[in-house]
């Protein structure tokens, strides 16, 4: 079956103004993928982590400026300890491997979320990864770990309150920009496209401020089965959307 409905459709992928500047990806369906195969949930995360690497590189190839992947939410600590440990180990492995890989890629890696609850060695590896890629001028890869959109906004509000208390900020000067500047994604463009596979139709506390005008593409595919062709298809759907940002 042809991937795209027409040549025009395939060509849209290379038109910069039709490519999202910022894409958010919710890597969902790992557990169900494993269950269908009679495997432990962790096996889904192992394959999911491989898919993450492939899709992150494909985002860069497609000219996306910022790609944010939801890896672990502030609510995911409620999962069985064994599963939490498995995800943390995958992250550890990825960080170790990719410190070498980063040198070849023109990708700037950032982590968003509250890292203070993570193991000290993971925090160190994260800092190393950010430092090793800080000078890259290609795509920004945000990896969301212990991330929650509401917690992010609460953190920004606390910082604003502190500035007001210190006399550094006039309450009348508090506006949207003021909040944006205190988010983990400060300086990055707002989210244009949210992609969520696995047949779930919700945002799950992901980038809730940044998604004010985001488009959504949902897919039935489970994340471990997700391919570069699926990403291209989602980008094509996005390219066909008419965005009005409150206008007509
Ligand atoms: C959601 O699927 C997935 C997660 C909570 C974890 C995502 C983590 C990875 C893909 C590994 C990340 C690793 C690196 C290196 C970034 P689910 O478990 O909720 O699936 P289900 O809805 O089918 O149960």
Tab-separated table of C-alpha atoms and ligand atoms in Angstrom:
chain	number	residue	atom	x	y	z
A	1	UNK	CA	0.000	0.000	0.000
A	2	UNK	CA	1.317	3.471	-0.884
A	3	UNK	CA	2.419	5.388	2.169
A	4	UNK	CA	1.013	8.690	0.973
A	5	UNK	CA	-2.120	9.401	-0.972
A	6	UNK	CA	-0.360	11.512	-3.601
A	7	UNK	CA	2.991	12.897	-4.734
A	8	UNK	CA	1.858	16.277	-3.413
A	9	UNK	CA	1.373	14.698	-0.028
A	10	UNK	CA	4.910	13.187	0.040
A	11	UNK	CA	6.416	16.519	-1.077
A	12	UNK	CA	4.799	18.284	1.888
A	13	UNK	CA	7.280	16.580	4.182
A	14	UNK	CA	10.137	18.629	2.785
A	15	UNK	CA	8.456	22.036	2.887
A	16	UNK	CA	9.936	23.731	5.959
A	17	UNK	CA	6.817	25.797	6.738
A	18	UNK	CA	4.746	22.601	6.881
A	19	UNK	CA	7.106	20.755	9.217
A	20	UNK	CA	6.340	21.258	12.938
A	21	UNK	CA	8.992	23.275	14.743
A	22	UNK	CA	8.254	21.447	17.981
A	23	UNK	CA	6.841	17.944	18.211
A	24	UNK	CA	5.858	16.197	21.451
A	25	UNK	CA	5.721	12.415	21.446
A	26	UNK	CA	3.985	10.267	24.050
A	27	UNK	CA	5.624	6.855	23.798
A	28	UNK	CA	2.630	4.793	24.837
A	29	UNK	CA	1.686	1.127	24.535
A	30	UNK	CA	4.876	-0.601	25.666
A	31	UNK	CA	3.085	-2.641	28.323
A	32	UNK	CA	0.304	-3.840	26.000
A	33	UNK	CA	2.852	-4.692	23.292
A	34	UNK	CA	4.699	-6.942	25.757
A	35	UNK	CA	1.494	-8.492	27.132
A	36	UNK	CA	0.347	-9.459	23.633
A	37	UNK	CA	3.583	-11.429	23.301
A	38	UNK	CA	3.404	-13.017	26.748
A	39	UNK	CA	6.447	-11.000	27.839
A	40	UNK	CA	7.008	-8.917	30.995
A	41	UNK	CA	6.108	-5.225	30.616
A	42	UNK	CA	9.796	-4.368	30.817
A	43	UNK	CA	10.346	-6.071	27.448
A	44	UNK	CA	8.040	-3.466	25.903
A	45	UNK	CA	10.146	-0.675	27.364
A	46	UNK	CA	13.356	-2.270	26.006
A	47	UNK	CA	11.965	-2.256	22.463
A	48	UNK	CA	10.378	1.150	23.105
A	49	UNK	CA	13.784	2.587	23.973
A	50	UNK	CA	15.210	1.334	20.644
A	51	UNK	CA	12.294	2.896	18.778
A	52	UNK	CA	12.902	6.141	20.675
A	53	UNK	CA	16.476	6.311	19.305
A	54	UNK	CA	15.310	5.686	15.722
A	55	UNK	CA	12.441	8.148	15.859
A	56	UNK	CA	14.527	10.879	17.523
A	57	UNK	CA	17.044	10.667	14.661
A	58	UNK	CA	14.255	10.708	12.098
A	59	UNK	CA	12.789	13.863	13.660
A	60	UNK	CA	16.149	15.570	13.133
A	61	UNK	CA	16.291	14.284	9.535
A	62	UNK	CA	12.867	15.802	8.870
A	63	UNK	CA	14.033	19.246	9.982
A	64	UNK	CA	12.108	19.379	13.264
A	65	UNK	CA	13.747	21.932	15.580
A	66	UNK	CA	12.620	20.545	18.934
A	67	UNK	CA	11.401	17.025	19.749
A	68	UNK	CA	10.171	16.272	23.262
A	69	UNK	CA	9.706	12.637	24.302
A	70	UNK	CA	7.629	11.662	27.346
A	71	UNK	CA	9.759	9.051	29.070
A	72	UNK	CA	8.643	9.050	32.695
A	73	UNK	CA	5.940	11.147	34.322
A	74	UNK	CA	5.622	12.399	37.891
A	75	UNK	CA	2.809	9.817	38.202
A	76	UNK	CA	4.844	6.849	36.885
A	77	UNK	CA	6.455	6.266	40.309
A	78	UNK	CA	3.177	4.463	41.168
A	79	UNK	CA	4.189	1.557	38.890
A	80	UNK	CA	5.685	-1.631	40.360
A	81	UNK	CA	9.247	-1.017	41.567
A	82	UNK	CA	10.580	-3.610	39.136
A	83	UNK	CA	9.156	-1.665	36.193
A	84	UNK	CA	10.403	1.699	37.499
A	85	UNK	CA	13.883	0.186	37.925
A	86	UNK	CA	13.775	-1.230	34.395
A	87	UNK	CA	12.931	2.179	32.889
A	88	UNK	CA	15.673	3.852	34.944
A	89	UNK	CA	18.168	1.210	33.797
A	90	UNK	CA	17.217	1.799	30.160
A	91	UNK	CA	17.796	5.483	30.666
A	92	UNK	CA	21.164	4.778	32.295
A	93	UNK	CA	22.187	2.512	29.389
A	94	UNK	CA	21.007	5.002	26.814
A	95	UNK	CA	22.954	7.819	28.445
A	96	UNK	CA	26.154	5.787	28.623
A	97	UNK	CA	25.922	4.586	25.016
A	98	UNK	CA	24.831	7.852	23.595
A	99	UNK	CA	27.609	9.871	25.168
A	100	UNK	CA	29.736	8.397	22.365
A	101	UNK	CA	26.916	8.601	19.827
A	102	UNK	CA	26.252	12.267	20.626
A	103	UNK	CA	29.621	13.203	19.130
A	104	UNK	CA	28.431	12.002	15.704
A	105	UNK	CA	24.954	13.525	15.878
A	106	UNK	CA	24.121	17.191	15.640
A	107	UNK	CA	21.490	16.873	18.372
A	108	UNK	CA	21.387	18.921	21.561
A	109	UNK	CA	20.063	16.822	24.424
A	110	UNK	CA	18.129	18.387	27.288
A	111	UNK	CA	16.192	16.884	30.172
A	112	UNK	CA	12.975	18.351	31.442
A	113	UNK	CA	11.371	17.471	34.764
A	114	UNK	CA	12.412	17.307	38.400
A	115	UNK	CA	15.667	15.373	38.379
A	116	UNK	CA	16.262	15.673	42.135
A	117	UNK	CA	14.393	12.380	42.750
A	118	UNK	CA	16.571	10.393	40.319
A	119	UNK	CA	19.588	8.282	41.302
A	120	UNK	CA	22.746	10.424	41.651
A	121	UNK	CA	24.608	8.536	38.885
A	122	UNK	CA	21.721	9.170	36.468
A	123	UNK	CA	21.708	12.850	37.382
A	124	UNK	CA	25.440	12.972	36.663
A	125	UNK	CA	25.058	11.240	33.298
A	126	UNK	CA	22.262	13.654	32.392
A	127	UNK	CA	24.450	16.632	33.208
A	128	UNK	CA	27.300	15.111	31.143
A	129	UNK	CA	24.978	14.532	28.179
A	130	UNK	CA	23.706	18.099	28.319
A	131	UNK	CA	27.225	19.456	28.557
A	132	UNK	CA	28.575	17.238	25.754
A	133	UNK	CA	25.876	18.447	23.355
A	134	UNK	CA	25.409	22.050	24.496
A	135	UNK	CA	27.271	23.472	21.483
A	136	UNK	CA	25.332	21.486	18.865
A	137	UNK	CA	23.154	23.581	16.637
A	138	UNK	CA	20.840	20.878	15.275
A	139	UNK	CA	17.605	19.644	16.781
A	140	UNK	CA	16.949	20.009	20.510
A	141	UNK	CA	15.985	16.640	21.985
A	142	UNK	CA	14.068	17.132	25.230
A	143	UNK	CA	13.749	13.963	27.265
A	144	UNK	CA	10.975	14.359	29.830
A	145	UNK	CA	11.794	12.468	33.025
A	146	UNK	CA	9.896	12.786	36.272
A	147	UNK	CA	8.010	15.380	34.307
A	148	UNK	CA	4.515	16.727	34.932
A	149	UNK	CA	3.001	19.753	33.212
A	150	UNK	CA	1.150	20.933	36.305
A	151	UNK	CA	4.284	20.571	38.452
A	152	UNK	CA	6.233	22.543	35.815
A	153	UNK	CA	3.745	25.413	36.008
A	154	UNK	CA	3.743	25.295	39.834
A	155	UNK	CA	7.562	25.550	39.774
A	156	UNK	CA	7.362	28.571	37.458
A	157	UNK	CA	4.771	30.221	39.720
A	158	UNK	CA	7.000	29.673	42.762
A	159	UNK	CA	9.918	31.314	40.937
A	160	UNK	CA	7.706	34.272	40.031
A	161	UNK	CA	6.484	34.614	43.632
A	162	UNK	CA	10.090	34.598	44.830
A	163	UNK	CA	11.039	37.336	42.340
A	164	UNK	CA	8.079	39.430	43.524
A	165	UNK	CA	9.083	38.841	47.155
A	166	UNK	CA	12.664	39.903	46.350
A	167	UNK	CA	11.387	43.087	44.727
A	168	UNK	CA	12.776	41.977	41.329
A	169	UNK	CA	9.368	41.677	39.657
A	170	UNK	CA	6.291	43.908	39.683
A	171	UNK	CA	3.076	41.797	39.940
A	172	UNK	CA	1.546	43.967	37.186
A	173	UNK	CA	4.334	42.795	34.855
A	174	UNK	CA	3.339	39.105	35.152
A	175	UNK	CA	2.176	37.922	31.762
A	176	UNK	CA	2.391	34.817	29.554
A	177	UNK	CA	6.011	35.548	28.602
A	178	UNK	CA	6.916	35.810	32.250
A	179	UNK	CA	5.585	32.288	32.850
A	180	UNK	CA	7.131	30.866	29.659
A	181	UNK	CA	10.554	32.141	30.669
A	182	UNK	CA	10.361	30.041	33.828
A	183	UNK	CA	9.312	26.745	32.226
A	184	UNK	CA	11.778	23.925	31.489
A	185	UNK	CA	11.291	24.748	27.808
A	186	UNK	CA	12.184	28.452	28.162
A	187	UNK	CA	13.404	29.844	24.858
A	188	UNK	CA	11.977	26.969	22.815
A	189	UNK	CA	9.044	27.303	20.404
A	190	UNK	CA	5.565	26.202	21.535
A	191	UNK	CA	4.431	22.692	20.635
A	192	UNK	CA	2.970	22.424	17.124
A	193	UNK	CA	2.178	18.733	17.093
A	194	UNK	CA	1.484	16.095	19.726
A	195	UNK	CA	1.735	12.527	18.598
A	196	UNK	CA	0.294	9.746	20.726
A	197	UNK	CA	0.186	6.165	19.526
A	198	UNK	CA	-1.545	3.192	21.200
A	199	UNK	CA	-5.159	4.343	20.852
A	200	UNK	CA	-5.248	6.597	23.920
A	201	UNK	CA	-6.697	10.065	23.347
A	202	UNK	CA	-5.383	12.253	26.124
A	203	UNK	CA	-2.475	14.525	27.002
A	204	UNK	CA	-1.670	12.968	30.402
A	205	UNK	CA	-0.145	16.098	31.941
A	206	UNK	CA	2.381	16.482	29.097
A	207	UNK	CA	3.467	20.018	28.078
A	208	UNK	CA	0.082	21.438	29.029
A	209	UNK	CA	1.169	25.085	28.818
A	210	UNK	CA	3.179	24.608	25.623
A	211	UNK	CA	0.273	22.842	23.838
A	212	UNK	CA	-2.101	25.834	23.860
A	213	UNK	CA	-2.395	25.722	20.051
A	214	UNK	CA	-0.956	22.280	19.322
A	215	UNK	CA	-2.418	19.930	16.741
A	216	UNK	CA	-2.956	16.303	17.769
A	217	UNK	CA	-2.373	13.122	15.822
A	218	UNK	CA	-3.449	9.900	17.475
A	219	UNK	CA	-2.587	6.469	16.189
A	220	UNK	CA	-3.594	2.920	17.090
A	221	UNK	CA	-0.052	1.527	16.704
A	222	UNK	CA	1.715	0.553	19.925
A	223	UNK	CA	4.965	2.467	20.472
A	224	UNK	CA	7.338	-0.545	20.094
A	225	UNK	CA	5.846	-1.096	16.597
A	226	UNK	CA	6.137	2.560	15.619
A	227	UNK	CA	8.315	3.190	12.546
A	228	UNK	CA	9.801	6.126	10.658
A	229	UNK	CA	7.024	5.626	8.063
A	230	UNK	CA	4.440	6.129	10.839
A	231	UNK	CA	6.163	9.365	11.827
A	232	UNK	CA	6.133	10.525	8.200
A	233	UNK	CA	2.443	9.734	7.973
A	234	UNK	CA	1.738	11.805	11.103
A	235	UNK	CA	3.814	14.682	9.702
A	236	UNK	CA	1.801	14.491	6.505
A	237	UNK	CA	-1.469	14.704	8.445
A	238	UNK	CA	-0.066	17.713	10.294
A	239	UNK	CA	1.009	19.367	7.019
A	240	UNK	CA	-2.589	19.149	5.825
A	241	UNK	CA	-4.050	20.878	8.910
A	242	UNK	CA	-5.299	24.451	8.689
A	243	UNK	CA	-4.059	26.255	11.789
A	244	UNK	CA	-5.813	29.472	12.753
A	245	UNK	CA	-4.451	30.338	16.229
A	246	UNK	CA	-7.761	31.918	17.194
A	247	UNK	CA	-8.018	33.854	13.930
A	248	UNK	CA	-10.194	33.005	10.930
B	1	LIG	C1	4.140	4.181	28.368
B	1	LIG	O1	3.703	2.902	27.961
B	1	LIG	C2	5.577	4.176	28.453
B	1	LIG	C3	6.310	4.546	29.536
B	1	LIG	C4	5.697	5.049	30.788
B	1	LIG	C5	7.766	4.455	29.530
B	1	LIG	C6	8.404	4.919	28.257
B	1	LIG	C7	9.818	4.568	28.312
B	1	LIG	C8	10.536	4.128	27.264
B	1	LIG	C9	10.041	4.037	25.875
B	1	LIG	C10	11.945	3.797	27.490
B	1	LIG	C11	12.655	5.083	27.504
B	1	LIG	C12	14.039	4.948	27.442
B	1	LIG	C13	14.849	5.901	27.025
B	1	LIG	C14	16.206	5.527	26.778
B	1	LIG	C15	14.457	7.300	26.767
B	1	LIG	P1	2.924	2.008	29.011
B	1	LIG	O2	3.918	1.244	29.786
B	1	LIG	O3	2.018	2.863	29.828
B	1	LIG	O4	2.120	1.056	28.056
B	1	LIG	P2	0.664	0.488	28.312
B	1	LIG	O5	-0.272	1.660	28.271
B	1	LIG	O6	0.475	-0.423	27.152
B	1	LIG	O7	0.677	-0.225	29.629
